[in-house]
mmCIF file of C-alpha atoms in Angstrom:
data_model
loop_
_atom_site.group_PDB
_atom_site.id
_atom_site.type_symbol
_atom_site.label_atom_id
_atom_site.label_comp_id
_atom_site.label_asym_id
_atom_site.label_seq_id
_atom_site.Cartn_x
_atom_site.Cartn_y
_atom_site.Cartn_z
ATOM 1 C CA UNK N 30 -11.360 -12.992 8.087
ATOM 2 C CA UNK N 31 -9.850 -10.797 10.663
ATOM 3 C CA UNK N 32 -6.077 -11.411 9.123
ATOM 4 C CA UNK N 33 -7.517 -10.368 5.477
ATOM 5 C CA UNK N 34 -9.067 -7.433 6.978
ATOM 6 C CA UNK N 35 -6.093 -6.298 8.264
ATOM 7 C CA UNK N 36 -4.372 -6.850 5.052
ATOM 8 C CA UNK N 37 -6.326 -4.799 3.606
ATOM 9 C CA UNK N 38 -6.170 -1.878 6.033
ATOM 10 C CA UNK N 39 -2.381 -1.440 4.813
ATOM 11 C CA UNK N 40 -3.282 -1.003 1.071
ATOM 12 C CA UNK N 41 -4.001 2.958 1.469
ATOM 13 C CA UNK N 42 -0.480 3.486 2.954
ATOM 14 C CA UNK N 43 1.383 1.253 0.346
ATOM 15 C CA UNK N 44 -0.604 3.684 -2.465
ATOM 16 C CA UNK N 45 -0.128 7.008 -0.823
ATOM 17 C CA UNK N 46 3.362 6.221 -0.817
ATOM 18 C CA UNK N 47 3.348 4.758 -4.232
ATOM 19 C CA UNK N 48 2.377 8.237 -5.439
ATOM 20 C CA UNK N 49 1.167 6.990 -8.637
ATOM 21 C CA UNK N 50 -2.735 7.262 -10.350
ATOM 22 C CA UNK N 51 -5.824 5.120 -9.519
ATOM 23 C CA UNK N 52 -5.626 3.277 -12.578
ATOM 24 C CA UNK N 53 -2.013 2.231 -11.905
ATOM 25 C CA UNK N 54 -2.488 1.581 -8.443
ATOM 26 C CA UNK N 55 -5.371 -0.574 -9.623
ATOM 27 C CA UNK N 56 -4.157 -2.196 -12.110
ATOM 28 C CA UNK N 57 -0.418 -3.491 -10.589
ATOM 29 C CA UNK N 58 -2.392 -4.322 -7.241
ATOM 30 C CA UNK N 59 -4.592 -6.435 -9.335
ATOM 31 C CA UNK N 60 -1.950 -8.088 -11.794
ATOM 32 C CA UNK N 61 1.208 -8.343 -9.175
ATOM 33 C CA UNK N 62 -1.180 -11.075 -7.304
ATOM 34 C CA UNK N 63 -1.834 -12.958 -10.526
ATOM 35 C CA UNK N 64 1.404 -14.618 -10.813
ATOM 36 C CA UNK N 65 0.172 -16.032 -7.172
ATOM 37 C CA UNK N 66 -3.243 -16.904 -7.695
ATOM 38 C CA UNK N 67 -2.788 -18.878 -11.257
ATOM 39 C CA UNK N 68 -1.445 -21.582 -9.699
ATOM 40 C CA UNK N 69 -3.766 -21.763 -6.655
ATOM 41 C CA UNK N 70 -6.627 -21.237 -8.978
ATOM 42 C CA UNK N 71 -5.119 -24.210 -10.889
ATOM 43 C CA UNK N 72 -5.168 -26.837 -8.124
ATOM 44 C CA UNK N 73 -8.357 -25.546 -7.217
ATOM 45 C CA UNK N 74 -9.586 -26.579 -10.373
ATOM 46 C CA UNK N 75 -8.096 -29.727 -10.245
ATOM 47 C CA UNK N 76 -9.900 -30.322 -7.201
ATOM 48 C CA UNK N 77 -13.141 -29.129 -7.350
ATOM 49 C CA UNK N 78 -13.427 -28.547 -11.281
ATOM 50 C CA UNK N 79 -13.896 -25.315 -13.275
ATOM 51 C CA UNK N 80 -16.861 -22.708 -12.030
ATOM 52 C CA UNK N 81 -20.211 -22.671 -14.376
ATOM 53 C CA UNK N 82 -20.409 -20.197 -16.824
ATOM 54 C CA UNK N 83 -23.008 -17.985 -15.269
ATOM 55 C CA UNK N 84 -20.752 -18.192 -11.965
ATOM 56 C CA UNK N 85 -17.874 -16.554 -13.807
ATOM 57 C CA UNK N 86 -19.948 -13.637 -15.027
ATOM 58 C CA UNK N 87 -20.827 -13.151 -11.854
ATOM 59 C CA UNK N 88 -17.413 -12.852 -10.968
ATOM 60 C CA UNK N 89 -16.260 -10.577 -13.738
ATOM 61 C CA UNK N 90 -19.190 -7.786 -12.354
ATOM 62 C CA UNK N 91 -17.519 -8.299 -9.239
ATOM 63 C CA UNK N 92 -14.365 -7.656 -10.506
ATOM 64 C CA UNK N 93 -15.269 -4.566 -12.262
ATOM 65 C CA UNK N 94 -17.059 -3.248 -9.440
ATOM 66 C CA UNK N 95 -13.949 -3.951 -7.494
ATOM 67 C CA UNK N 96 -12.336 -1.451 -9.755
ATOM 68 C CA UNK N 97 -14.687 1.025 -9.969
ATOM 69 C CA UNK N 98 -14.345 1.158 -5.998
ATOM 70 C CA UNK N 99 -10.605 0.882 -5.904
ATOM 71 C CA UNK N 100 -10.211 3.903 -8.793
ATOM 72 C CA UNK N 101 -12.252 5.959 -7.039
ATOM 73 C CA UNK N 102 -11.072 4.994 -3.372
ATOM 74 C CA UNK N 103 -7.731 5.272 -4.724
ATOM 75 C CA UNK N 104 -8.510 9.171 -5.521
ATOM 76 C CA UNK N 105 -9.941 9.501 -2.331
ATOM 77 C CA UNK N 106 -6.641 8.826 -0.729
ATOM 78 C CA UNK N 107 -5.034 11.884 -2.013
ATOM 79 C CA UNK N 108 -7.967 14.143 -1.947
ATOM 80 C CA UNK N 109 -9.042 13.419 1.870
ATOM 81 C CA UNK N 110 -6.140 11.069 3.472
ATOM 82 C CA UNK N 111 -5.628 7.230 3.486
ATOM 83 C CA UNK N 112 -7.266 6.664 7.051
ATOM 84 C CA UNK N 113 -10.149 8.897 6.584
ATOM 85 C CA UNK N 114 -11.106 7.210 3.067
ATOM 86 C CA UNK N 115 -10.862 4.095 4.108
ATOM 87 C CA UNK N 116 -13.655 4.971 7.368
ATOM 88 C CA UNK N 117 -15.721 6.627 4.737
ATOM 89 C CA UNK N 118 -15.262 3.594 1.853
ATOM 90 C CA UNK N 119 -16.829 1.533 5.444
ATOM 91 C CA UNK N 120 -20.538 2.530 4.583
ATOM 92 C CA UNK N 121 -20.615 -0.803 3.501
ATOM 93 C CA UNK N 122 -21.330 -2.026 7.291
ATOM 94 C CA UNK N 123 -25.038 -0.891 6.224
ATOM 95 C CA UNK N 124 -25.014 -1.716 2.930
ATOM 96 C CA UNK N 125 -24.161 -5.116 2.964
ATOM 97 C CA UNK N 126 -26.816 -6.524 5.647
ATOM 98 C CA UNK N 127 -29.411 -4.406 3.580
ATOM 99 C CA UNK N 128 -28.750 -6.249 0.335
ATOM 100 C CA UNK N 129 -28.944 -9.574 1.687
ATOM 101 C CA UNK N 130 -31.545 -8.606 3.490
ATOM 102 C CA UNK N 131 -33.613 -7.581 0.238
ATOM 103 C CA UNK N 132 -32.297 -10.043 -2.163
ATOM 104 C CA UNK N 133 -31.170 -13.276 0.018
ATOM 105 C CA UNK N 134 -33.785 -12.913 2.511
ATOM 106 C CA UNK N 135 -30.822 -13.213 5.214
ATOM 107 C CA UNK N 136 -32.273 -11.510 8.252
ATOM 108 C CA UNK N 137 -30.452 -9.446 10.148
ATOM 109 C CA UNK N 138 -29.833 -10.561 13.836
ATOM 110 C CA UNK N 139 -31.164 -8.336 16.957
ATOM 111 C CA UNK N 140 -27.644 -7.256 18.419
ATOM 112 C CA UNK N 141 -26.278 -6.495 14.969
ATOM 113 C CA UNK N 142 -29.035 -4.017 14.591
ATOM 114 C CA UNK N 143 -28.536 -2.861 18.232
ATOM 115 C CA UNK N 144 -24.869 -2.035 17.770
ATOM 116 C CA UNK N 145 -25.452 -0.543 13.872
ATOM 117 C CA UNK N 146 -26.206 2.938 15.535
ATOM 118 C CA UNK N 147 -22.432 2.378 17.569
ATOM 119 C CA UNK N 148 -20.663 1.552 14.259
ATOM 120 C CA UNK N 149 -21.852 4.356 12.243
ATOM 121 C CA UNK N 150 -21.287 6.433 15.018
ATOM 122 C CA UNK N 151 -17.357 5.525 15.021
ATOM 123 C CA UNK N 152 -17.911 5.860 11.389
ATOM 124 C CA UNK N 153 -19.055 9.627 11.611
ATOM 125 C CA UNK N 154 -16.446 10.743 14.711
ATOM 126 C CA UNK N 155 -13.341 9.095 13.246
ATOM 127 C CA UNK N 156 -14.262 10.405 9.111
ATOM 128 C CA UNK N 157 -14.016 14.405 11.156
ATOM 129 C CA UNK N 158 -17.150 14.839 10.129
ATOM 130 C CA UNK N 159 -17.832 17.245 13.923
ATOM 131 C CA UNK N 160 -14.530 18.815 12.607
ATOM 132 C CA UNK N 161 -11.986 20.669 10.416
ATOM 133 C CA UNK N 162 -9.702 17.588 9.476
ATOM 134 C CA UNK N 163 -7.023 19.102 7.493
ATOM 135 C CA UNK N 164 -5.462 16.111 5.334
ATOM 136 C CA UNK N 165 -5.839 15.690 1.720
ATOM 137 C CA UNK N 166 -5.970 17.964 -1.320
ATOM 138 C CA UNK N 167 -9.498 18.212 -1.389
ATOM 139 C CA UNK N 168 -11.587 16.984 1.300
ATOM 140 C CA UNK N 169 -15.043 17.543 -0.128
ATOM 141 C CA UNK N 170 -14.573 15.882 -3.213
ATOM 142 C CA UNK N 171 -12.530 12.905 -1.882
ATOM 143 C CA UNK N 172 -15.515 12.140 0.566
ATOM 144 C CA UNK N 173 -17.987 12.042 -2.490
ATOM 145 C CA UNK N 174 -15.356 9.708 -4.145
ATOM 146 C CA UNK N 175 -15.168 7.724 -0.928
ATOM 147 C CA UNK N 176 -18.952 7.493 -0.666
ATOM 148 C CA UNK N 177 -19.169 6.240 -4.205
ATOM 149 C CA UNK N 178 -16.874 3.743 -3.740
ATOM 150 C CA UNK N 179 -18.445 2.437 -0.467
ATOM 151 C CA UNK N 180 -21.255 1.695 -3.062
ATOM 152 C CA UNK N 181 -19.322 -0.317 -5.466
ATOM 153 C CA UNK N 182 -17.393 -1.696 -2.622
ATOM 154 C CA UNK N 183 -20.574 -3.201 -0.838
ATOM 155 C CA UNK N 184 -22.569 -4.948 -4.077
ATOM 156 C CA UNK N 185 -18.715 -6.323 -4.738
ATOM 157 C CA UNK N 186 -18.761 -7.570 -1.061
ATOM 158 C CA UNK N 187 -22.417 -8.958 -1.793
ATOM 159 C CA UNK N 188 -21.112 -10.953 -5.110
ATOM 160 C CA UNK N 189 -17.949 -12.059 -3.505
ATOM 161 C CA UNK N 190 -19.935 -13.806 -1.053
ATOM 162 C CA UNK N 191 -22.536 -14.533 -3.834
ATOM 163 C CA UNK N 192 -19.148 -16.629 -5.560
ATOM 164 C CA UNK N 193 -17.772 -17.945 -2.599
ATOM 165 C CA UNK N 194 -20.873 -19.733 -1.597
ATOM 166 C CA UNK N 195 -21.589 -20.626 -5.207
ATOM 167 C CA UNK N 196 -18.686 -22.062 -6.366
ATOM 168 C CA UNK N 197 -14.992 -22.204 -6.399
ATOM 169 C CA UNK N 198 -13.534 -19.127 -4.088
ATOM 170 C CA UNK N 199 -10.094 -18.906 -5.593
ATOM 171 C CA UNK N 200 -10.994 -19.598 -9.384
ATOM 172 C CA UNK N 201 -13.565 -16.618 -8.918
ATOM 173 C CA UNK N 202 -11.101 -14.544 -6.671
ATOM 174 C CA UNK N 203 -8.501 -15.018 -9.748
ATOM 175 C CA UNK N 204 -11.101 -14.118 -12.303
ATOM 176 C CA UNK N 205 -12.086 -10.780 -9.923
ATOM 177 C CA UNK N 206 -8.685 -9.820 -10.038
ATOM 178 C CA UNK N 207 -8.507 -9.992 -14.250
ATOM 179 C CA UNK N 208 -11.523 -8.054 -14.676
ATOM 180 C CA UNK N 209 -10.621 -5.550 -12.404
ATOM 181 C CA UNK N 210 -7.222 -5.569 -13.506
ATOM 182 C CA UNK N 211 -8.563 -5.076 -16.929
ATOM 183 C CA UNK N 212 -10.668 -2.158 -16.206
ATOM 184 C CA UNK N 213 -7.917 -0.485 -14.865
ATOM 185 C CA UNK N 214 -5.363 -0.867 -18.321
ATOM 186 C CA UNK N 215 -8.068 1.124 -20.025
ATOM 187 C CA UNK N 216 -8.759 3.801 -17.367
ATOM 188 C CA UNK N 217 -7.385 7.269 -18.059
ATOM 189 C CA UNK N 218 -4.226 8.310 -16.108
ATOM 190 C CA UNK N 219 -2.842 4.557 -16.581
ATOM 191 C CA UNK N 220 1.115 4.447 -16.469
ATOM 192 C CA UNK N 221 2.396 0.997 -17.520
ATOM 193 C CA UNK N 222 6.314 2.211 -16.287
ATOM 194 C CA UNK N 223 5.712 3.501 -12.781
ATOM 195 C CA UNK N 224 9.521 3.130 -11.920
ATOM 196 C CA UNK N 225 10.958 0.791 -9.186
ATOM 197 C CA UNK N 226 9.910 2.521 -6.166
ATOM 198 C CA UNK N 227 6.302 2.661 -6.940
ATOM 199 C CA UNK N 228 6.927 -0.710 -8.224
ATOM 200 C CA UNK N 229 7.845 -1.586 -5.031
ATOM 201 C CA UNK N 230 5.029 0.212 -2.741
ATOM 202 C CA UNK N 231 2.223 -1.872 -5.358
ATOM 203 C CA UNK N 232 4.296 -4.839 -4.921
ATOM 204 C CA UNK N 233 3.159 -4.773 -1.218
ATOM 205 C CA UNK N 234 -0.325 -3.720 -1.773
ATOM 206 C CA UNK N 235 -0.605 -6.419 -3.806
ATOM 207 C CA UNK N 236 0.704 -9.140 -0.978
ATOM 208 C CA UNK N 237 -0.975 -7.607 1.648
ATOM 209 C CA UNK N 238 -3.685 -6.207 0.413
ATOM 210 C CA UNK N 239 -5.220 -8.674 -2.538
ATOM 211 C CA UNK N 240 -3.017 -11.969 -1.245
ATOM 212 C CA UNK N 241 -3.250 -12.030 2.562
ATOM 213 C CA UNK N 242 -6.324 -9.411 2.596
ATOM 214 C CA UNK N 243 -8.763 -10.022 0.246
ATOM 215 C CA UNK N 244 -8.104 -13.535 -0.774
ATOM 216 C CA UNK N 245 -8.782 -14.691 3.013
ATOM 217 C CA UNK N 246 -11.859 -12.924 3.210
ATOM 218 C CA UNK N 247 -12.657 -14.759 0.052
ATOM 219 C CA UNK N 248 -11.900 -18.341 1.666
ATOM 220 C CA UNK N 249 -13.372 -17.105 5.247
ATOM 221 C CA UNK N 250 -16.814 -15.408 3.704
ATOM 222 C CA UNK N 251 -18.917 -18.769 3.043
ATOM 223 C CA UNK N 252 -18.610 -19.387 6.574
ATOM 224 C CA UNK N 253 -19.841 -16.640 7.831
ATOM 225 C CA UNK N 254 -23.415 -14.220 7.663
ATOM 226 C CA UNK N 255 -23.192 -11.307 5.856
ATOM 227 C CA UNK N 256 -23.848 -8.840 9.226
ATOM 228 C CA UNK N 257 -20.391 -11.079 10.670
ATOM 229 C CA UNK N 258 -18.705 -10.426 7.881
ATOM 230 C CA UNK N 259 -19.315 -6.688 7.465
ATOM 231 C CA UNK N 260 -18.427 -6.386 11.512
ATOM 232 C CA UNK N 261 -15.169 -7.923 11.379
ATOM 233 C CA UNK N 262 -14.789 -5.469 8.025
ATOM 234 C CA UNK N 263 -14.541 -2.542 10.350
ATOM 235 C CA UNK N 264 -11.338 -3.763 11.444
ATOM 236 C CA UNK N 265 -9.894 -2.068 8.118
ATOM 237 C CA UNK N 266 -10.952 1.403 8.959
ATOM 238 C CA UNK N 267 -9.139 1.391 12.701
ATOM 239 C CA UNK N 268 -6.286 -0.413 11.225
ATOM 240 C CA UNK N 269 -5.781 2.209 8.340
ATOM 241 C CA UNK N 270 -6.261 4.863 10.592
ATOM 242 C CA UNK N 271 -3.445 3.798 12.867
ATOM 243 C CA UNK N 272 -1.259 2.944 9.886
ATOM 244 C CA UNK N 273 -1.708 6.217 8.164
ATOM 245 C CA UNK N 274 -0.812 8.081 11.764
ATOM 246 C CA UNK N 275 2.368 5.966 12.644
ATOM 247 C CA UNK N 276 3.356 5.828 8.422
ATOM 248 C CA UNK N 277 2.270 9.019 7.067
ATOM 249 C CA UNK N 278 2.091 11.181 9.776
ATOM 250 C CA UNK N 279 -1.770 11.468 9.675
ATOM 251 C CA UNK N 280 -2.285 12.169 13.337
ATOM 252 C CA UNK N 281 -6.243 11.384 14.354
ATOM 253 C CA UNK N 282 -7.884 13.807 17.009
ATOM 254 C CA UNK N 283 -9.064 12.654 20.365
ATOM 255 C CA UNK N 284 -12.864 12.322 18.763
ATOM 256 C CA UNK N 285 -11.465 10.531 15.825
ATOM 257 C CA UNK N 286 -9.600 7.582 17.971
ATOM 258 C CA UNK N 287 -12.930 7.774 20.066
ATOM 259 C CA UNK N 288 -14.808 6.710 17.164
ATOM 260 C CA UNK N 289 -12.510 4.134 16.560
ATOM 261 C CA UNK N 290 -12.940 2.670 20.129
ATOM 262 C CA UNK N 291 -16.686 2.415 19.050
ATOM 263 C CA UNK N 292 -16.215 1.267 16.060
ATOM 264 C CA UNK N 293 -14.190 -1.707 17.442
ATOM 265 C CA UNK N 294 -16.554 -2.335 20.445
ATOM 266 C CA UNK N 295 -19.957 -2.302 17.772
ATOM 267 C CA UNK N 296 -17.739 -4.805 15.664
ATOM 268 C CA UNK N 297 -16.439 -6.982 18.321
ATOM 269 C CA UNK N 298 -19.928 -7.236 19.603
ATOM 270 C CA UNK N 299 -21.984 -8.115 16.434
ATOM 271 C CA UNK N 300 -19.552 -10.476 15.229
ATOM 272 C CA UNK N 301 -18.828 -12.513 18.278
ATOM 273 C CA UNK N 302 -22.342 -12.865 19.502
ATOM 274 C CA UNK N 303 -23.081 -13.086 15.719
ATOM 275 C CA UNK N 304 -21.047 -15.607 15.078
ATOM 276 C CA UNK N 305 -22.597 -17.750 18.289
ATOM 277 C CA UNK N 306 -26.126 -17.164 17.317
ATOM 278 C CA UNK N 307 -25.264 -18.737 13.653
ATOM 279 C CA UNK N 308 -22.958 -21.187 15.225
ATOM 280 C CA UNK N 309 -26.359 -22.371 17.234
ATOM 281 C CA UNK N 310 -28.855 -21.887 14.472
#
């Protein structure tokens, strides 16, 4: 899961630099993996025979939660920077353990909750909020856009797992990636002709971010509790941050890389000694 995280962490770059609108960053990340997945999704099938019906519906409200987070994390980007969106988007390191908490009965282990406080603490340092961050168009309204997606983006965490445990990963993964895709054809601002360079930036988001990123954490997430999972999450954050400094020339402050630091050593912590209590239990 570690490898898909930091997949991930590269998609804000590849869209900043794509300079196109949520919908079309949405939509060609989406459809540029499907070529990919269809035939993965086949010999799944093959294998392990098609998902049940409810199992797929499941799926599509992931999917379209999916793309309700990545429209309006994808506007985020340009109103308060790639890095910073992607440490605000990172909510979810709460919001997850809550809901399967509340819905799965899954408790929620005694060192995550000890190192929560650390993680949202990086959270807060390395998002500016203790200072004037100057990046972006519009800060304010790209952290309310970031917050809302951090919603959408932990219930679609919460039903990925949901599909992953239930069911075929890559068949649902495939059908996440239509519905979102989908969404995204009908949102306003969509431009079916981007031209070759942005072509080429969504091209990338698409193998890093939905191939090697979120397809792995796809495979990797039955295996693992949902407080593990949203530790090793935070790895997208730090590794956005750093990519948007050495790509884009979004240089953190010294309290922003010291929130990273926690962030990584809260992480590191509940998903290591996490992953040993679960291991023994």
């Amino acid at each position: 899961m570690a490898v898909g995280a930091l997949g991930i962490a590269t998609s804000g770059v590849f869209i900043a630099l794509a300079g196109v609108s949520p919908a079309t960053a949405t939509f060609f990340r989406c459809a540029l993996a499907l070529p990919i997945l269809w035939p993965l999704a086949r010999m799944e099938r093959r294998r392990e025979g098609p998902p049940h019906r409810r199992h797929g519906m499941v799926a599509t409200l992931a999917g379209v939660l999916f793309a309700a987070d990545a429209l309006l994390w994808t506007q985020a980007v340009f109103e308060v920077g790639a890095g910073l969106t992607a440490v605000l988007v990172n909510a979810q390191v709460v919001i997850v353990p809550v809901l399967a908490l509340l819905i799965d009965r899954e408790p929620i282990s005694r060192t995550y909750r000890l190192m929560l406080p650390l993680m949202v603490g990086g959270i807060l340092l390395t998002a500016g909020v203790f200072e004037s961050v100057p990046t972006g168009t519009d800060p304010l309204r790209g952290a309310v856009h970031a917050l809302l997606a951090a919603l959408c983006y932990a219930v679609f965490l919460f039903l990925l797992r949901r599909t992953a445990h239930a069911g075929p990963p890559v068949q649902s993964y495939f059908v996440i990636c239509v519905s979102a895709a989908t969404v995204a054809a009908l949102w306003r601002g969509m431009v079916f002709a981007p031209g070759w360079p942005a072509l080429g930036w969504l091209a990338l988001t698409a193998a890093c971010g939905q191939l090697i990123g979120w397809l792995a954490v796809a495979l990797a997430a039955p295996a693992l509790s949902s407080t593990v999972s949203a530790a090793i999450l935070m790895l997208v954050p730090v590794g956005a941050l750093a990519l948007a400094a050495l790509i884009l020339g979004e240089n953190p402050t010294g309290l922003q890389l010291f929130g990273c630091a926690l962030m990584l050593a809260g992480a590191y912590t509940a998903a290591t000694r996490g992953y040993r209590d679960q291991s023994a239990g």
